């Protein structure tokens, strides 16, 4: 058994208690044999991943080093850093072209997508989760790396089918008729807060990832542990193109409300957004397209008087937060029936 520690994140919407420099920690165990080993928390380890040769090479997109380490069995493909992230997770999060060397006047470009391919070919576990419960597919989705998402999904589908049928992966190469349940078993996996790859893509404003995931049959109506869906997260983040696509192409309800908090997409716009990792509070309303999102949601029939479980509506939240731009949304954008 390996005894691990990780910081305890405060609930959403709550500030951390006590000294912010000394994050409260909880201890958890992971099966790793007969011995127990203490592993320091991420806050005291620094860039430990760079001291793991395979992960360091994956982060930098050094395809030749990754191939050599794995071919010569000098590294374990699923070795994790102190944040529980594997080389595959790091490569998927950075799945674009990267300069890894220079010869004369020409830069030598190698794709981190190719690094993902090498890691997968050597058996990297696609469903592995890091300390936050995120998978490689979630990281690729948040980064907008659609080709990486496709590769990871296709490979995991074949692995699952091979395991259930007894076929080899080579025999699975020509099989592409996977069921909806098989796809959603992979795409709808949730992290520690109940978020899926689709929700993470919407929160990050990655329309290309959102579209691709829905085409791959990810559930668009899925909710996290707070009852928030992809539309609410896109509204909170100020990502108008994602909001428009979800409403117009996927017919998402602009008046959807969380059963747990009664919050709606319109209420999420003039809200405080709390990033619990660095303990910094960002005022997100009236910046990054939030006013336009208010106008858009109202034009689509969002109820301006809908209130949350604290009986606060969107105008109250906007006024309390000092976001006059949101309070003074152009009346012409509001349907007559709602004025």
CSV table of C-alpha atoms in Angstrom, one decimal:
chain,number,residue,atom,x,y,z
A,1,UNK,CA,0.0,0.0,0.0
A,2,UNK,CA,1.2,3.5,-0.8
A,3,UNK,CA,0.0,6.2,1.5
A,4,UNK,CA,-0.7,9.4,-0.5
A,5,UNK,CA,-1.7,12.9,0.6
A,6,UNK,CA,-3.6,15.5,-1.3
A,7,UNK,CA,-5.0,18.9,-0.4
A,8,UNK,CA,-8.6,19.1,0.5
A,9,UNK,CA,-10.3,21.6,-1.8
A,10,UNK,CA,-13.1,23.7,-0.2
A,11,UNK,CA,-16.6,23.3,-1.6
A,12,UNK,CA,-17.5,25.4,-4.6
A,13,UNK,CA,-18.4,28.9,-3.7
A,14,UNK,CA,-16.5,28.8,-0.3
A,15,UNK,CA,-13.2,30.3,0.6
A,16,UNK,CA,-10.6,28.1,2.2
A,17,UNK,CA,-10.4,28.3,5.9
A,18,UNK,CA,-7.3,29.1,7.9
A,19,UNK,CA,-3.8,29.8,6.6
A,20,UNK,CA,-3.9,29.6,2.8
A,21,UNK,CA,-0.2,28.7,2.8
A,22,UNK,CA,-0.8,25.5,4.8
A,23,UNK,CA,-3.4,23.6,2.9
A,24,UNK,CA,-5.3,21.1,4.9
A,25,UNK,CA,-4.5,17.6,3.8
A,26,UNK,CA,-6.2,14.2,3.9
A,27,UNK,CA,-4.4,10.9,3.6
A,28,UNK,CA,-5.5,8.2,1.3
A,29,UNK,CA,-4.1,4.8,0.3
A,30,UNK,CA,-3.3,3.2,-2.9
A,31,UNK,CA,-2.7,-0.5,-3.4
A,32,UNK,CA,1.0,-0.9,-4.2
A,33,UNK,CA,2.2,-4.1,-2.6
A,34,UNK,CA,2.8,-5.1,1.0
A,35,UNK,CA,4.7,-1.9,2.2
A,36,UNK,CA,3.5,1.5,3.1
A,37,UNK,CA,5.3,4.5,1.7
A,38,UNK,CA,4.8,8.2,2.5
A,39,UNK,CA,4.5,10.4,-0.6
A,40,UNK,CA,4.7,14.2,-0.1
A,41,UNK,CA,1.8,16.3,-1.3
A,42,UNK,CA,2.1,18.2,-4.6
A,43,UNK,CA,2.6,21.5,-2.8
A,44,UNK,CA,6.1,20.5,-1.7
A,45,UNK,CA,7.3,18.5,-4.7
A,46,UNK,CA,7.6,21.2,-7.3
A,47,UNK,CA,8.0,20.1,-10.9
A,48,UNK,CA,8.5,16.4,-10.0
A,49,UNK,CA,7.2,15.3,-13.4
A,50,UNK,CA,10.3,16.7,-15.0
A,51,UNK,CA,12.4,14.4,-12.9
A,52,UNK,CA,10.7,11.3,-14.3
A,53,UNK,CA,12.4,10.8,-17.7
A,54,UNK,CA,9.3,9.5,-19.6
A,55,UNK,CA,7.0,12.2,-18.3
A,56,UNK,CA,9.6,14.9,-19.0
A,57,UNK,CA,10.0,13.6,-22.6
A,58,UNK,CA,6.2,13.5,-23.1
A,59,UNK,CA,5.8,17.1,-21.7
A,60,UNK,CA,8.5,18.4,-24.2
A,61,UNK,CA,7.2,16.3,-27.1
A,62,UNK,CA,10.4,14.4,-27.5
A,63,UNK,CA,9.0,11.5,-29.4
A,64,UNK,CA,12.4,9.7,-30.0
A,65,UNK,CA,13.1,9.7,-26.2
A,66,UNK,CA,9.7,8.4,-25.4
A,67,UNK,CA,10.1,5.6,-28.0
A,68,UNK,CA,13.5,4.7,-26.7
A,69,UNK,CA,12.6,4.6,-23.1
A,70,UNK,CA,9.6,2.3,-23.7
A,71,UNK,CA,11.2,0.1,-26.3
A,72,UNK,CA,14.2,-0.5,-24.1
A,73,UNK,CA,12.0,-1.0,-21.0
A,74,UNK,CA,13.8,1.8,-19.2
A,75,UNK,CA,10.5,3.3,-18.1
A,76,UNK,CA,7.0,2.2,-17.0
A,77,UNK,CA,4.4,3.6,-19.4
A,78,UNK,CA,1.9,4.4,-16.6
A,79,UNK,CA,4.3,5.8,-14.0
A,80,UNK,CA,2.7,8.8,-12.3
A,81,UNK,CA,4.1,12.1,-10.9
A,82,UNK,CA,3.0,13.5,-7.5
A,83,UNK,CA,-0.2,14.8,-9.0
A,84,UNK,CA,-1.0,11.2,-10.1
A,85,UNK,CA,-0.6,12.3,-13.8
A,86,UNK,CA,0.9,9.9,-16.4
A,87,UNK,CA,2.9,10.7,-19.5
A,88,UNK,CA,-0.2,10.1,-21.5
A,89,UNK,CA,-2.2,12.7,-19.5
A,90,UNK,CA,0.6,15.2,-20.0
A,91,UNK,CA,0.9,14.5,-23.8
A,92,UNK,CA,-2.9,14.6,-24.3
A,93,UNK,CA,-3.2,18.0,-22.5
A,94,UNK,CA,-0.5,19.4,-24.8
A,95,UNK,CA,-1.6,17.6,-28.0
A,96,UNK,CA,-0.4,20.1,-30.5
A,97,UNK,CA,2.8,20.6,-32.5
A,98,UNK,CA,5.9,21.3,-30.4
A,99,UNK,CA,9.4,22.3,-31.4
A,100,UNK,CA,11.8,19.8,-30.0
A,101,UNK,CA,15.0,20.6,-31.9
A,102,UNK,CA,16.7,22.8,-34.5
A,103,UNK,CA,18.8,21.7,-37.5
A,104,UNK,CA,20.3,24.6,-39.4
A,105,UNK,CA,17.7,27.2,-40.1
A,106,UNK,CA,14.8,24.7,-40.0
A,107,UNK,CA,12.9,23.9,-36.9
A,108,UNK,CA,12.2,20.2,-36.4
A,109,UNK,CA,8.5,19.8,-35.5
A,110,UNK,CA,7.2,16.7,-33.9
A,111,UNK,CA,3.6,16.3,-32.9
A,112,UNK,CA,2.6,15.6,-29.3
A,113,UNK,CA,-0.3,13.7,-31.0
A,114,UNK,CA,2.4,11.3,-32.2
A,115,UNK,CA,3.6,11.1,-28.7
A,116,UNK,CA,0.1,10.1,-27.6
A,117,UNK,CA,0.1,7.4,-30.3
A,118,UNK,CA,3.4,6.0,-29.1
A,119,UNK,CA,2.3,5.8,-25.5
A,120,UNK,CA,-1.0,4.2,-26.5
A,121,UNK,CA,0.8,1.7,-28.7
A,122,UNK,CA,2.9,0.7,-25.7
A,123,UNK,CA,-0.2,0.1,-23.6
A,124,UNK,CA,-0.7,3.3,-21.7
A,125,UNK,CA,-3.9,3.1,-19.6
A,126,UNK,CA,-6.4,5.5,-21.2
A,127,UNK,CA,-8.9,5.3,-18.3
A,128,UNK,CA,-6.3,6.2,-15.6
A,129,UNK,CA,-7.2,9.2,-13.4
A,130,UNK,CA,-5.1,11.8,-11.7
A,131,UNK,CA,-5.5,13.3,-8.2
A,132,UNK,CA,-8.5,15.3,-9.4
A,133,UNK,CA,-10.1,12.4,-11.1
A,134,UNK,CA,-9.3,13.6,-14.6
A,135,UNK,CA,-8.5,11.2,-17.5
A,136,UNK,CA,-6.4,11.8,-20.6
A,137,UNK,CA,-9.6,12.3,-22.6
A,138,UNK,CA,-10.7,15.1,-20.2
A,139,UNK,CA,-7.4,16.8,-20.6
A,140,UNK,CA,-7.4,16.6,-24.4
A,141,UNK,CA,-11.0,17.9,-24.4
A,142,UNK,CA,-10.2,20.9,-22.3
A,143,UNK,CA,-7.2,21.7,-24.6
A,144,UNK,CA,-9.2,21.4,-27.8
A,145,UNK,CA,-7.2,18.5,-29.1
A,146,UNK,CA,-9.9,16.7,-31.1
A,147,UNK,CA,-7.6,14.2,-32.9
A,148,UNK,CA,-6.2,13.1,-29.6
A,149,UNK,CA,-9.7,12.6,-28.3
A,150,UNK,CA,-10.6,10.5,-31.3
A,151,UNK,CA,-7.4,8.4,-31.0
A,152,UNK,CA,-8.0,7.8,-27.3
A,153,UNK,CA,-11.7,6.9,-27.7
A,154,UNK,CA,-11.1,4.6,-30.6
A,155,UNK,CA,-8.3,2.7,-28.8
A,156,UNK,CA,-10.2,2.3,-25.6
A,157,UNK,CA,-13.3,1.1,-27.5
A,158,UNK,CA,-11.2,-1.6,-29.1
A,159,UNK,CA,-9.6,-2.6,-25.8
A,160,UNK,CA,-13.0,-2.9,-24.1
A,161,UNK,CA,-14.4,-5.0,-26.9
A,162,UNK,CA,-11.3,-7.2,-27.1
A,163,UNK,CA,-11.5,-7.8,-23.3
A,164,UNK,CA,-15.1,-8.8,-23.5
A,165,UNK,CA,-14.9,-11.0,-26.6
A,166,UNK,CA,-11.5,-12.6,-26.3
A,167,UNK,CA,-10.3,-11.1,-29.6
A,168,UNK,CA,-6.8,-9.6,-30.0
A,169,UNK,CA,-6.3,-5.9,-30.6
A,170,UNK,CA,-5.0,-6.9,-34.1
A,171,UNK,CA,-8.3,-8.6,-34.8
A,172,UNK,CA,-10.2,-5.5,-33.6
A,173,UNK,CA,-8.5,-3.2,-36.1
A,174,UNK,CA,-11.3,-3.5,-38.7
A,175,UNK,CA,-14.2,-3.3,-36.2
A,176,UNK,CA,-15.9,0.1,-35.9
A,177,UNK,CA,-19.5,-0.7,-35.0
A,178,UNK,CA,-19.4,0.2,-31.4
A,179,UNK,CA,-22.6,0.8,-29.4
A,180,UNK,CA,-23.8,4.0,-27.7
A,181,UNK,CA,-23.3,2.4,-24.3
A,182,UNK,CA,-19.8,1.4,-25.1
A,183,UNK,CA,-18.9,5.0,-26.1
A,184,UNK,CA,-20.6,6.6,-23.2
A,185,UNK,CA,-18.9,4.3,-20.8
A,186,UNK,CA,-15.7,6.1,-21.8
A,187,UNK,CA,-16.9,9.6,-22.6
A,188,UNK,CA,-19.2,10.1,-19.7
A,189,UNK,CA,-16.7,9.2,-17.0
A,190,UNK,CA,-16.7,11.8,-14.2
A,191,UNK,CA,-13.9,13.4,-12.1
A,192,UNK,CA,-14.0,14.1,-8.4
A,193,UNK,CA,-16.5,16.9,-8.9
A,194,UNK,CA,-18.8,15.0,-11.3
A,195,UNK,CA,-17.6,16.8,-14.4
A,196,UNK,CA,-17.2,15.0,-17.7
A,197,UNK,CA,-15.0,15.7,-20.7
A,198,UNK,CA,-17.9,17.6,-22.3
A,199,UNK,CA,-18.4,19.8,-19.3
A,200,UNK,CA,-14.7,20.6,-19.1
A,201,UNK,CA,-14.6,21.5,-22.8
A,202,UNK,CA,-17.6,23.8,-22.4
A,203,UNK,CA,-16.1,25.4,-19.4
A,204,UNK,CA,-12.8,26.1,-21.3
A,205,UNK,CA,-14.7,27.4,-24.3
A,206,UNK,CA,-13.5,24.7,-26.7
A,207,UNK,CA,-16.3,24.6,-29.2
A,208,UNK,CA,-14.3,22.2,-31.4
A,209,UNK,CA,-14.1,19.7,-28.5
A,210,UNK,CA,-17.7,20.2,-27.5
A,211,UNK,CA,-18.9,19.5,-31.1
A,212,UNK,CA,-16.6,16.5,-31.5
A,213,UNK,CA,-17.6,14.9,-28.2
A,214,UNK,CA,-21.3,15.3,-29.0
A,215,UNK,CA,-20.6,13.7,-32.4
A,216,UNK,CA,-18.8,10.9,-30.6
A,217,UNK,CA,-22.1,10.4,-28.6
A,218,UNK,CA,-21.1,12.0,-25.3
A,219,UNK,CA,-24.2,12.9,-23.2
A,220,UNK,CA,-25.0,16.6,-23.6
A,221,UNK,CA,-27.5,16.6,-20.7
A,222,UNK,CA,-25.0,15.3,-18.1
A,223,UNK,CA,-24.7,17.2,-14.8
A,224,UNK,CA,-21.9,17.5,-12.3
A,225,UNK,CA,-22.3,17.0,-8.5
A,226,UNK,CA,-23.8,20.5,-8.1
A,227,UNK,CA,-26.4,19.8,-10.8
A,228,UNK,CA,-24.7,22.2,-13.3
A,229,UNK,CA,-24.7,21.2,-17.0
A,230,UNK,CA,-22.4,22.2,-19.9
A,231,UNK,CA,-24.6,25.2,-20.8
A,232,UNK,CA,-24.2,26.6,-17.3
A,233,UNK,CA,-20.4,26.2,-17.3
A,234,UNK,CA,-20.1,27.8,-20.7
A,235,UNK,CA,-22.3,30.7,-19.5
A,236,UNK,CA,-20.2,31.1,-16.4
A,237,UNK,CA,-17.0,31.1,-18.5
A,238,UNK,CA,-18.3,33.7,-20.9
A,239,UNK,CA,-18.0,31.5,-24.0
A,240,UNK,CA,-20.8,32.8,-26.3
A,241,UNK,CA,-20.1,30.5,-29.3
A,242,UNK,CA,-20.4,27.4,-27.0
A,243,UNK,CA,-23.6,28.8,-25.4
A,244,UNK,CA,-25.1,29.5,-28.8
A,245,UNK,CA,-24.2,26.1,-30.2
A,246,UNK,CA,-25.6,24.3,-27.2
A,247,UNK,CA,-28.9,26.2,-27.3
A,248,UNK,CA,-29.4,26.3,-31.1
A,249,UNK,CA,-27.9,23.0,-32.2
A,250,UNK,CA,-28.5,20.8,-29.2
A,251,UNK,CA,-31.7,22.5,-28.0
A,252,UNK,CA,-30.5,23.0,-24.5
A,253,UNK,CA,-33.0,24.7,-22.2
A,254,UNK,CA,-32.0,28.3,-21.3
A,255,UNK,CA,-34.2,28.0,-18.2
A,256,UNK,CA,-32.7,24.7,-17.0
A,257,UNK,CA,-32.2,24.9,-13.2
A,258,UNK,CA,-30.0,22.8,-11.0
A,259,UNK,CA,-32.1,20.6,-8.7
A,260,UNK,CA,-29.5,21.1,-5.9
A,261,UNK,CA,-29.0,24.9,-6.1
A,262,UNK,CA,-31.9,26.1,-8.4
A,263,UNK,CA,-29.3,28.1,-10.4
A,264,UNK,CA,-29.9,28.7,-14.1
A,265,UNK,CA,-27.6,29.6,-16.9
A,266,UNK,CA,-28.6,33.3,-16.6
A,267,UNK,CA,-27.9,33.3,-12.9
A,268,UNK,CA,-24.4,31.9,-13.5
A,269,UNK,CA,-23.4,34.8,-15.7
A,270,UNK,CA,-23.2,37.6,-13.1
A,271,UNK,CA,-21.7,35.3,-10.5
A,272,UNK,CA,-18.4,35.1,-8.6
A,273,UNK,CA,-16.2,32.4,-10.1
A,274,UNK,CA,-13.9,30.9,-7.5
A,275,UNK,CA,-10.8,29.0,-8.5
A,276,UNK,CA,-10.1,26.9,-5.4
A,277,UNK,CA,-6.6,25.9,-6.4
A,278,UNK,CA,-4.7,29.3,-6.0
A,279,UNK,CA,-7.6,30.6,-3.8
A,280,UNK,CA,-8.2,33.5,-6.0
A,281,UNK,CA,-11.7,34.9,-6.7
A,282,UNK,CA,-12.4,36.2,-10.2
A,283,UNK,CA,-15.3,38.5,-11.0
A,284,UNK,CA,-16.4,37.0,-14.3
A,285,UNK,CA,-19.5,39.0,-15.1
A,286,UNK,CA,-19.3,41.8,-17.8
A,287,UNK,CA,-16.0,40.5,-19.1
A,288,UNK,CA,-15.1,37.9,-21.7
A,289,UNK,CA,-18.4,38.2,-23.4
A,290,UNK,CA,-20.7,37.9,-20.3
A,291,UNK,CA,-22.9,40.9,-21.2
A,292,UNK,CA,-23.4,39.4,-24.7
A,293,UNK,CA,-24.4,36.1,-23.1
A,294,UNK,CA,-26.9,37.8,-20.8
A,295,UNK,CA,-28.4,39.5,-23.9
A,296,UNK,CA,-28.4,36.2,-25.8
A,297,UNK,CA,-30.0,34.1,-23.1
A,298,UNK,CA,-32.7,36.8,-22.5
A,299,UNK,CA,-33.4,36.9,-26.3
A,300,UNK,CA,-34.0,33.1,-26.1
A,301,UNK,CA,-36.5,33.4,-23.3
A,302,UNK,CA,-34.4,33.1,-20.2
A,303,UNK,CA,-36.5,34.0,-17.2
A,304,UNK,CA,-35.0,37.1,-15.6
A,305,UNK,CA,-36.9,36.6,-12.3
A,306,UNK,CA,-35.9,33.0,-11.8
A,307,UNK,CA,-34.2,32.7,-8.3
A,308,UNK,CA,-31.8,30.2,-6.8
A,309,UNK,CA,-32.2,28.5,-3.5
A,310,UNK,CA,-31.2,31.7,-1.7
A,311,UNK,CA,-34.0,33.5,-3.5
A,312,UNK,CA,-31.5,35.6,-5.4
A,313,UNK,CA,-32.1,36.2,-9.1
A,314,UNK,CA,-29.6,37.2,-11.8
A,315,UNK,CA,-30.2,41.0,-11.4
A,316,UNK,CA,-29.6,40.7,-7.6
A,317,UNK,CA,-26.4,38.8,-8.1
A,318,UNK,CA,-25.2,41.3,-10.7
A,319,UNK,CA,-26.0,44.3,-8.5
A,320,UNK,CA,-24.5,42.7,-5.4
A,321,UNK,CA,-21.3,42.1,-7.4
A,322,UNK,CA,-21.2,45.6,-8.8
A,323,UNK,CA,-21.6,44.5,-12.4
A,324,UNK,CA,-23.6,47.4,-13.8
A,325,UNK,CA,-23.0,46.4,-17.3
A,326,UNK,CA,-25.0,43.3,-16.6
A,327,UNK,CA,-27.7,45.1,-14.7
A,328,UNK,CA,-28.1,47.6,-17.6
A,329,UNK,CA,-28.5,45.0,-20.3
A,330,UNK,CA,-30.2,46.6,-23.3
A,331,UNK,CA,-34.0,46.3,-22.8
A,332,UNK,CA,-34.5,45.6,-26.5
A,333,UNK,CA,-32.9,42.2,-26.1
A,334,UNK,CA,-35.6,41.1,-23.6
A,335,UNK,CA,-38.8,39.7,-25.1
A,336,UNK,CA,-41.8,41.8,-24.3
A,337,UNK,CA,-43.4,38.9,-22.4
A,338,UNK,CA,-40.5,38.9,-19.9
A,339,UNK,CA,-40.2,42.7,-19.4
